[in-house]
mmCIF file of C-alpha atoms and ligand atoms in Angstrom:
data_model
loop_
_atom_site.group_PDB
_atom_site.id
_atom_site.type_symbol
_atom_site.label_atom_id
_atom_site.label_comp_id
_atom_site.label_asym_id
_atom_site.label_seq_id
_atom_site.Cartn_x
_atom_site.Cartn_y
_atom_site.Cartn_z
ATOM 1 C CA MET A 1 108.141 114.450 96.634
ATOM 2 C CA LYS A 2 110.867 114.933 99.228
ATOM 3 C CA THR A 3 111.415 112.248 101.806
ATOM 4 C CA PRO A 4 110.520 113.425 105.328
ATOM 5 C CA PRO A 5 113.213 114.182 107.930
ATOM 6 C CA LYS A 6 114.315 111.602 110.476
ATOM 7 C CA ILE A 7 112.527 111.608 113.818
ATOM 8 C CA ASN A 8 114.609 112.480 116.842
ATOM 9 C CA PRO A 9 113.172 110.402 119.721
ATOM 10 C CA GLU A 10 114.281 113.027 122.258
ATOM 11 C CA GLN A 11 111.926 115.558 120.715
ATOM 12 C CA HIS A 12 109.016 113.158 120.331
ATOM 13 C CA ASP A 13 107.052 110.808 122.583
ATOM 14 C CA ILE A 14 107.351 108.112 120.013
ATOM 15 C CA LEU A 15 109.027 105.070 121.585
ATOM 16 C CA PRO A 16 105.901 103.702 123.373
ATOM 17 C CA LEU A 17 103.929 104.250 120.189
ATOM 18 C CA LEU A 18 106.480 102.282 118.167
ATOM 19 C CA ALA A 19 106.545 99.545 120.809
ATOM 20 C CA ALA A 20 102.745 99.261 120.618
ATOM 21 C CA GLN A 21 103.138 98.583 116.902
ATOM 22 C CA ASN A 22 106.127 96.229 117.251
ATOM 23 C CA ARG A 23 108.220 98.688 115.255
ATOM 24 C CA THR A 24 111.644 100.102 115.940
ATOM 25 C CA LEU A 25 113.033 103.606 115.587
ATOM 26 C CA ASP A 26 115.542 102.247 113.045
ATOM 27 C CA TRP A 27 112.671 101.025 110.890
ATOM 28 C CA LEU A 28 110.890 104.384 111.132
ATOM 29 C CA ASN A 29 114.028 106.315 110.215
ATOM 30 C CA THR A 30 114.885 104.116 107.224
ATOM 31 C CA ASP A 31 115.115 106.177 104.049
ATOM 32 C CA ASP A 32 115.435 104.077 100.891
ATOM 33 C CA GLY A 33 114.871 107.124 98.671
ATOM 34 C CA ASN A 34 111.330 106.066 97.739
ATOM 35 C CA PRO A 35 109.045 108.793 99.148
ATOM 36 C CA TYR A 36 106.162 106.296 99.307
ATOM 37 C CA SER A 37 107.989 103.504 101.129
ATOM 38 C CA LEU A 38 106.279 102.427 104.374
ATOM 39 C CA PRO A 39 108.733 104.130 106.755
ATOM 40 C CA ASN A 40 108.852 107.326 104.697
ATOM 41 C CA THR A 41 105.048 107.446 104.598
ATOM 42 C CA ALA A 42 104.912 106.667 108.328
ATOM 43 C CA ARG A 43 107.300 109.547 109.172
ATOM 44 C CA ARG A 44 105.352 111.966 106.991
ATOM 45 C CA SER A 45 102.064 110.868 108.615
ATOM 46 C CA TYR A 46 103.536 111.001 112.105
ATOM 47 C CA LEU A 47 104.814 114.560 111.586
ATOM 48 C CA GLU A 48 101.389 115.544 110.275
ATOM 49 C CA ALA A 49 99.813 113.950 113.371
ATOM 50 C CA THR A 50 102.012 116.081 115.642
ATOM 51 C CA ARG A 51 100.439 119.131 113.988
ATOM 52 C CA ILE A 52 96.875 117.856 114.551
ATOM 53 C CA VAL A 53 97.074 116.377 118.053
ATOM 54 C CA PRO A 54 96.596 118.920 120.887
ATOM 55 C CA LEU A 55 99.395 119.255 123.429
ATOM 56 C CA ARG A 56 97.433 117.433 126.166
ATOM 57 C CA TYR A 57 97.176 114.273 124.061
ATOM 58 C CA ARG A 58 100.627 114.373 122.447
ATOM 59 C CA LYS A 59 101.663 111.102 124.155
ATOM 60 C CA ALA A 60 98.402 109.252 123.578
ATOM 61 C CA THR A 61 98.396 105.594 122.608
ATOM 62 C CA ALA A 62 95.259 103.555 122.038
ATOM 63 C CA ALA A 63 95.380 100.858 124.691
ATOM 64 C CA HIS A 64 91.887 99.558 124.090
ATOM 65 C CA PRO A 65 92.047 96.236 122.157
ATOM 66 C CA ASP A 66 88.901 97.034 120.135
ATOM 67 C CA ILE A 67 90.500 100.251 118.916
ATOM 68 C CA ARG A 68 93.611 98.400 117.824
ATOM 69 C CA ARG A 69 91.338 95.921 116.000
ATOM 70 C CA TRP A 70 89.581 98.811 114.259
ATOM 71 C CA ILE A 71 92.929 100.336 113.192
ATOM 72 C CA ASN A 72 94.178 96.982 111.888
ATOM 73 C CA GLY A 73 90.965 96.472 109.923
ATOM 74 C CA LEU A 74 91.223 99.815 108.154
ATOM 75 C CA VAL A 75 94.941 99.435 107.516
ATOM 76 C CA GLY A 76 94.465 95.899 106.161
ATOM 77 C CA GLU A 77 91.732 97.121 103.832
ATOM 78 C CA ALA A 78 93.930 100.008 102.622
ATOM 79 C CA PHE A 79 96.712 97.564 101.697
ATOM 80 C CA ALA A 80 94.225 95.181 100.064
ATOM 81 C CA ALA A 81 92.811 98.039 97.953
ATOM 82 C CA GLN A 82 96.350 99.002 96.927
ATOM 83 C CA LYS A 83 96.922 95.434 95.731
ATOM 84 C CA ARG A 84 93.704 95.439 93.702
ATOM 85 C CA GLN A 85 94.485 98.795 92.157
ATOM 86 C CA PRO A 86 98.158 99.739 92.531
ATOM 87 C CA THR A 87 98.842 103.223 93.919
ATOM 88 C CA PRO A 88 102.146 104.595 95.272
ATOM 89 C CA ALA A 89 100.879 104.516 98.870
ATOM 90 C CA ALA A 90 98.036 102.642 100.564
ATOM 91 C CA VAL A 91 95.240 105.052 101.493
ATOM 92 C CA VAL A 92 92.420 104.649 104.034
ATOM 93 C CA ARG A 93 89.249 105.385 102.074
ATOM 94 C CA SER A 94 86.380 103.414 103.528
ATOM 95 C CA GLY A 95 85.495 101.062 106.325
ATOM 96 C CA PRO A 96 83.781 100.788 109.661
ATOM 97 C CA SER A 97 83.431 103.610 112.136
ATOM 98 C CA LEU A 98 83.993 103.703 115.857
ATOM 99 C CA LEU A 99 81.626 104.925 118.585
ATOM 100 C CA ILE A 100 83.312 105.397 121.941
ATOM 101 C CA LEU A 101 80.927 105.898 124.833
ATOM 102 C CA GLY A 102 81.770 106.637 128.441
ATOM 103 C CA SER A 103 81.316 109.229 131.142
ATOM 104 C CA VAL A 104 83.313 112.429 131.462
ATOM 105 C CA GLY A 105 87.031 111.910 132.005
ATOM 106 C CA VAL A 106 87.295 108.144 131.349
ATOM 107 C CA GLY A 107 89.758 108.787 128.525
ATOM 108 C CA LYS A 108 87.676 108.740 125.337
ATOM 109 C CA THR A 109 89.449 111.632 123.621
ATOM 110 C CA TYR A 110 92.820 110.219 124.664
ATOM 111 C CA GLN A 111 92.031 106.876 122.993
ATOM 112 C CA CYS A 112 90.993 108.613 119.775
ATOM 113 C CA TYR A 113 94.142 110.682 119.506
ATOM 114 C CA GLY A 114 96.042 107.504 120.312
ATOM 115 C CA ALA A 115 94.332 105.858 117.338
ATOM 116 C CA LEU A 116 95.249 108.793 115.104
ATOM 117 C CA ARG A 117 98.910 108.629 116.163
ATOM 118 C CA GLU A 118 99.102 104.868 115.865
ATOM 119 C CA MET A 119 97.486 104.770 112.456
ATOM 120 C CA ALA A 120 100.096 107.256 111.250
ATOM 121 C CA LEU A 121 102.893 104.841 112.079
ATOM 122 C CA THR A 122 101.463 101.957 110.063
ATOM 123 C CA GLY A 123 102.672 103.482 106.793
ATOM 124 C CA VAL A 124 99.222 103.935 105.262
ATOM 125 C CA VAL A 125 97.963 107.397 104.401
ATOM 126 C CA ALA A 126 94.984 108.368 106.558
ATOM 127 C CA GLN A 127 93.885 111.966 106.228
ATOM 128 C CA TRP A 128 92.159 112.890 109.463
ATOM 129 C CA THR A 129 89.956 115.861 110.184
ATOM 130 C CA VAL A 130 89.328 116.482 113.867
ATOM 131 C CA VAL A 131 86.525 118.572 115.347
ATOM 132 C CA THR A 132 84.418 118.750 118.492
ATOM 133 C CA ALA A 133 80.688 118.588 117.832
ATOM 134 C CA ALA A 134 80.254 121.995 119.504
ATOM 135 C CA ASP A 135 82.882 123.616 117.226
ATOM 136 C CA LEU A 136 81.298 121.989 114.207
ATOM 137 C CA TYR A 137 77.862 123.441 114.983
ATOM 138 C CA ALA A 138 79.421 126.869 115.505
ATOM 139 C CA ARG A 139 81.361 126.682 112.233
ATOM 140 C CA LEU A 140 78.239 125.660 110.333
ATOM 141 C CA GLN A 141 76.017 128.347 111.816
ATOM 142 C CA PRO A 142 74.673 130.222 108.793
ATOM 143 C CA ARG A 143 76.234 133.683 108.825
ATOM 144 C CA PHE A 144 77.073 136.430 106.421
ATOM 145 C CA GLY A 145 80.257 135.981 104.395
ATOM 146 C CA VAL A 146 80.789 132.315 105.314
ATOM 147 C CA ASP A 147 79.981 129.505 102.938
ATOM 148 C CA SER A 148 78.807 126.994 105.510
ATOM 149 C CA GLU A 149 78.056 124.391 102.835
ATOM 150 C CA THR A 150 81.741 124.242 101.836
ATOM 151 C CA GLU A 151 82.623 123.950 105.504
ATOM 152 C CA PHE A 152 80.063 121.147 105.898
ATOM 153 C CA GLU A 153 81.565 119.242 102.974
ATOM 154 C CA ARG A 154 85.072 119.637 104.353
ATOM 155 C CA HIS A 155 83.934 117.576 107.336
ATOM 156 C CA ALA A 156 81.404 115.270 105.668
ATOM 157 C CA LYS A 157 83.879 114.206 102.965
ATOM 158 C CA ALA A 158 86.977 113.931 105.164
ATOM 159 C CA PRO A 159 88.681 110.574 104.527
ATOM 160 C CA VAL A 160 88.773 109.945 108.296
ATOM 161 C CA LEU A 161 86.737 112.152 110.635
ATOM 162 C CA PHE A 162 86.955 112.405 114.418
ATOM 163 C CA VAL A 163 83.929 114.089 116.014
ATOM 164 C CA ASP A 164 84.522 114.555 119.726
ATOM 165 C CA ASP A 165 81.696 114.853 122.256
ATOM 166 C CA LEU A 166 78.659 114.300 120.099
ATOM 167 C CA GLY A 167 75.407 114.820 121.982
ATOM 168 C CA ALA A 168 76.933 116.920 124.779
ATOM 169 C CA GLY A 169 75.471 120.222 125.926
ATOM 170 C CA GLY A 170 71.899 121.458 126.200
ATOM 171 C CA LYS A 171 68.828 120.706 124.170
ATOM 172 C CA LEU A 172 69.509 120.192 120.460
ATOM 173 C CA SER A 173 68.350 123.007 118.221
ATOM 174 C CA GLU A 174 66.930 122.436 114.781
ATOM 175 C CA HIS A 175 70.318 123.506 113.408
ATOM 176 C CA THR A 176 72.328 120.951 115.419
ATOM 177 C CA GLU A 177 69.825 118.187 114.682
ATOM 178 C CA ASN A 178 70.104 118.969 111.014
ATOM 179 C CA VAL A 179 73.934 118.981 111.094
ATOM 180 C CA ASN A 180 73.979 115.681 112.990
ATOM 181 C CA PHE A 181 71.681 113.982 110.527
ATOM 182 C CA ARG A 182 73.324 115.303 107.373
ATOM 183 C CA LEU A 183 76.829 114.533 108.610
ATOM 184 C CA ILE A 184 76.127 111.020 109.896
ATOM 185 C CA ASN A 185 73.973 110.199 106.898
ATOM 186 C CA TYR A 186 76.752 111.222 104.480
ATOM 187 C CA ARG A 187 79.379 109.240 106.367
ATOM 188 C CA TYR A 188 76.974 106.261 106.528
ATOM 189 C CA ASP A 189 76.077 106.297 102.820
ATOM 190 C CA HIS A 190 79.700 106.516 101.720
ATOM 191 C CA GLN A 191 81.050 104.180 104.426
ATOM 192 C CA LEU A 192 83.615 106.744 105.485
ATOM 193 C CA PRO A 193 85.527 105.888 108.661
ATOM 194 C CA THR A 194 84.391 108.143 111.487
ATOM 195 C CA VAL A 195 85.376 108.146 115.134
ATOM 196 C CA ILE A 196 82.732 109.529 117.454
ATOM 197 C CA THR A 197 82.898 109.977 121.194
ATOM 198 C CA SER A 198 79.952 110.695 123.423
ATOM 199 C CA ASN A 199 79.134 110.621 127.111
ATOM 200 C CA LEU A 200 75.622 109.398 126.393
ATOM 201 C CA LEU A 201 74.600 105.936 127.519
ATOM 202 C CA PRO A 202 73.756 103.528 124.665
ATOM 203 C CA LYS A 203 70.072 103.673 125.589
ATOM 204 C CA GLU A 204 70.121 107.491 125.499
ATOM 205 C CA LEU A 205 71.398 107.748 121.921
ATOM 206 C CA GLY A 206 68.000 107.506 120.225
ATOM 207 C CA GLY A 207 66.276 109.971 122.524
ATOM 208 C CA ARG A 208 69.063 112.495 122.293
ATOM 209 C CA MET A 209 70.202 112.236 118.663
ATOM 210 C CA GLY A 210 66.950 111.075 117.081
ATOM 211 C CA ASP A 211 66.219 107.578 115.825
ATOM 212 C CA ARG A 212 67.469 108.240 112.294
ATOM 213 C CA VAL A 213 70.936 109.187 113.543
ATOM 214 C CA ALA A 214 71.065 106.520 116.266
ATOM 215 C CA SER A 215 70.065 103.740 113.883
ATOM 216 C CA ARG A 216 72.787 104.671 111.403
ATOM 217 C CA LEU A 217 75.394 104.935 114.161
ATOM 218 C CA VAL A 218 74.512 101.472 115.427
ATOM 219 C CA GLU A 219 74.958 99.938 111.976
ATOM 220 C CA MET A 220 78.096 101.801 110.891
ATOM 221 C CA CYS A 221 80.065 101.746 114.162
ATOM 222 C CA ASP A 222 81.965 99.271 116.260
ATOM 223 C CA ARG A 223 80.858 100.347 119.718
ATOM 224 C CA ILE A 224 83.181 100.621 122.697
ATOM 225 C CA THR A 225 81.969 101.479 126.179
ATOM 226 C CA MET A 226 84.694 102.776 128.477
ATOM 227 C CA THR A 227 84.213 102.649 132.231
ATOM 228 C CA GLY A 228 86.256 103.878 135.160
ATOM 229 C CA PRO A 229 86.865 106.964 137.241
ATOM 230 C CA ASP A 230 87.161 110.523 135.962
ATOM 231 C CA LYS A 231 90.924 110.706 135.230
ATOM 232 C CA ARG A 232 90.874 114.501 135.471
ATOM 233 C CA ARG A 233 89.789 114.345 139.113
ATOM 234 C CA GLN A 234 92.389 111.652 139.769
ATOM 235 C CA VAL A 235 95.115 113.914 138.419
ATOM 236 C CA ALA A 236 93.813 116.802 140.534
ATOM 237 C CA ALA A 237 93.663 114.700 143.735
HETATM 238 N N1 ADP B 301 95.422 105.990 129.216
HETATM 239 C C1 ADP B 301 95.758 107.198 129.693
HETATM 240 N N2 ADP B 301 97.008 107.434 130.157
HETATM 241 C C2 ADP B 301 97.354 108.630 130.644
HETATM 242 N N3 ADP B 301 96.534 109.685 130.723
HETATM 243 C C3 ADP B 301 95.258 109.525 130.289
HETATM 244 C C4 ADP B 301 94.812 108.274 129.756
HETATM 245 N N4 ADP B 301 93.517 108.409 129.390
HETATM 246 C C5 ADP B 301 93.178 109.686 129.691
HETATM 247 N N5 ADP B 301 94.209 110.346 130.222
HETATM 248 C C6 ADP B 301 94.188 111.750 130.700
HETATM 249 O O1 ADP B 301 93.039 111.907 131.510
HETATM 250 C C7 ADP B 301 92.364 113.131 131.218
HETATM 251 C C8 ADP B 301 90.937 112.831 130.722
HETATM 252 O O2 ADP B 301 90.989 112.079 129.508
HETATM 253 P P1 ADP B 301 90.081 112.451 128.249
HETATM 254 O O3 ADP B 301 90.448 111.539 127.148
HETATM 255 O O4 ADP B 301 90.159 113.901 127.963
HETATM 256 O O5 ADP B 301 88.636 112.065 128.826
HETATM 257 P P2 ADP B 301 87.195 112.101 128.108
HETATM 258 O O6 ADP B 301 87.406 112.467 126.677
HETATM 259 O O7 ADP B 301 86.618 110.731 128.292
HETATM 260 O O8 ADP B 301 86.395 113.127 128.859
HETATM 261 C C9 ADP B 301 93.218 113.847 130.187
HETATM 262 O O9 ADP B 301 94.101 114.726 130.852
HETATM 263 C C10 ADP B 301 93.980 112.721 129.535
HETATM 264 O O10 ADP B 301 95.215 113.164 129.012
HETATM 265 MG MG1 MG B 302 86.791 114.163 125.646
#
């Protein structure tokens, strides 16, 4: 495997992200020739993250202390697993999930993309799949010529999955209820790290998502409730 190119800080919003991790640009751009060294893995993961993260969130960092704790937990477990069973790089494979609740515009999506970017710089391999709940339901709508089961598995089995805005929109159809249950149940059974955002209140989860989904979410997730004004309106004002 080739070692990834050096990161030019002028083309990337990377210095605050490095500072948040107590890392330096010199560390990140170290190339010792080993493609799996921590900085080489971190650069590869960071460049992959720039392909996944939408333009609006390209500078995101996860300021919330509970999110940083969640990242550190998964990263620590990935290194511990690598010690138990040596592999070239440490890989995030299992661990707790994260449920981020809060009203529209408080910054939930921003925190999640911040977590994705920050995890990249730790030097572990975390393969993220990102989807909004609404896009997921649309992709899994049974239709001619599309194997929706393969598409379901691509999300259900993702090593790290970010589902944005679960429970938003109108009344749940049988299809969306079914997708919610199958997806959360799979992630729950296999203890696959999942980040979920929702603008539901904690007490609304059961009524909206059904008790089977809500009960699993409560057990598998560290829950964070974000409060504050709608940042979109602040920007507009
Ligand atoms: N900590 C932050 N620093 C700077 N901008 C932020 C921060 N959190 C959110 N934003 C911006 O505020 C807007 C709303 O944030 P977003 O994460 O999309 O909200 P939510 O997902 O809760 O609806 C976006 O434009 C986002 O980039
Ligand atoms: Mg959002």
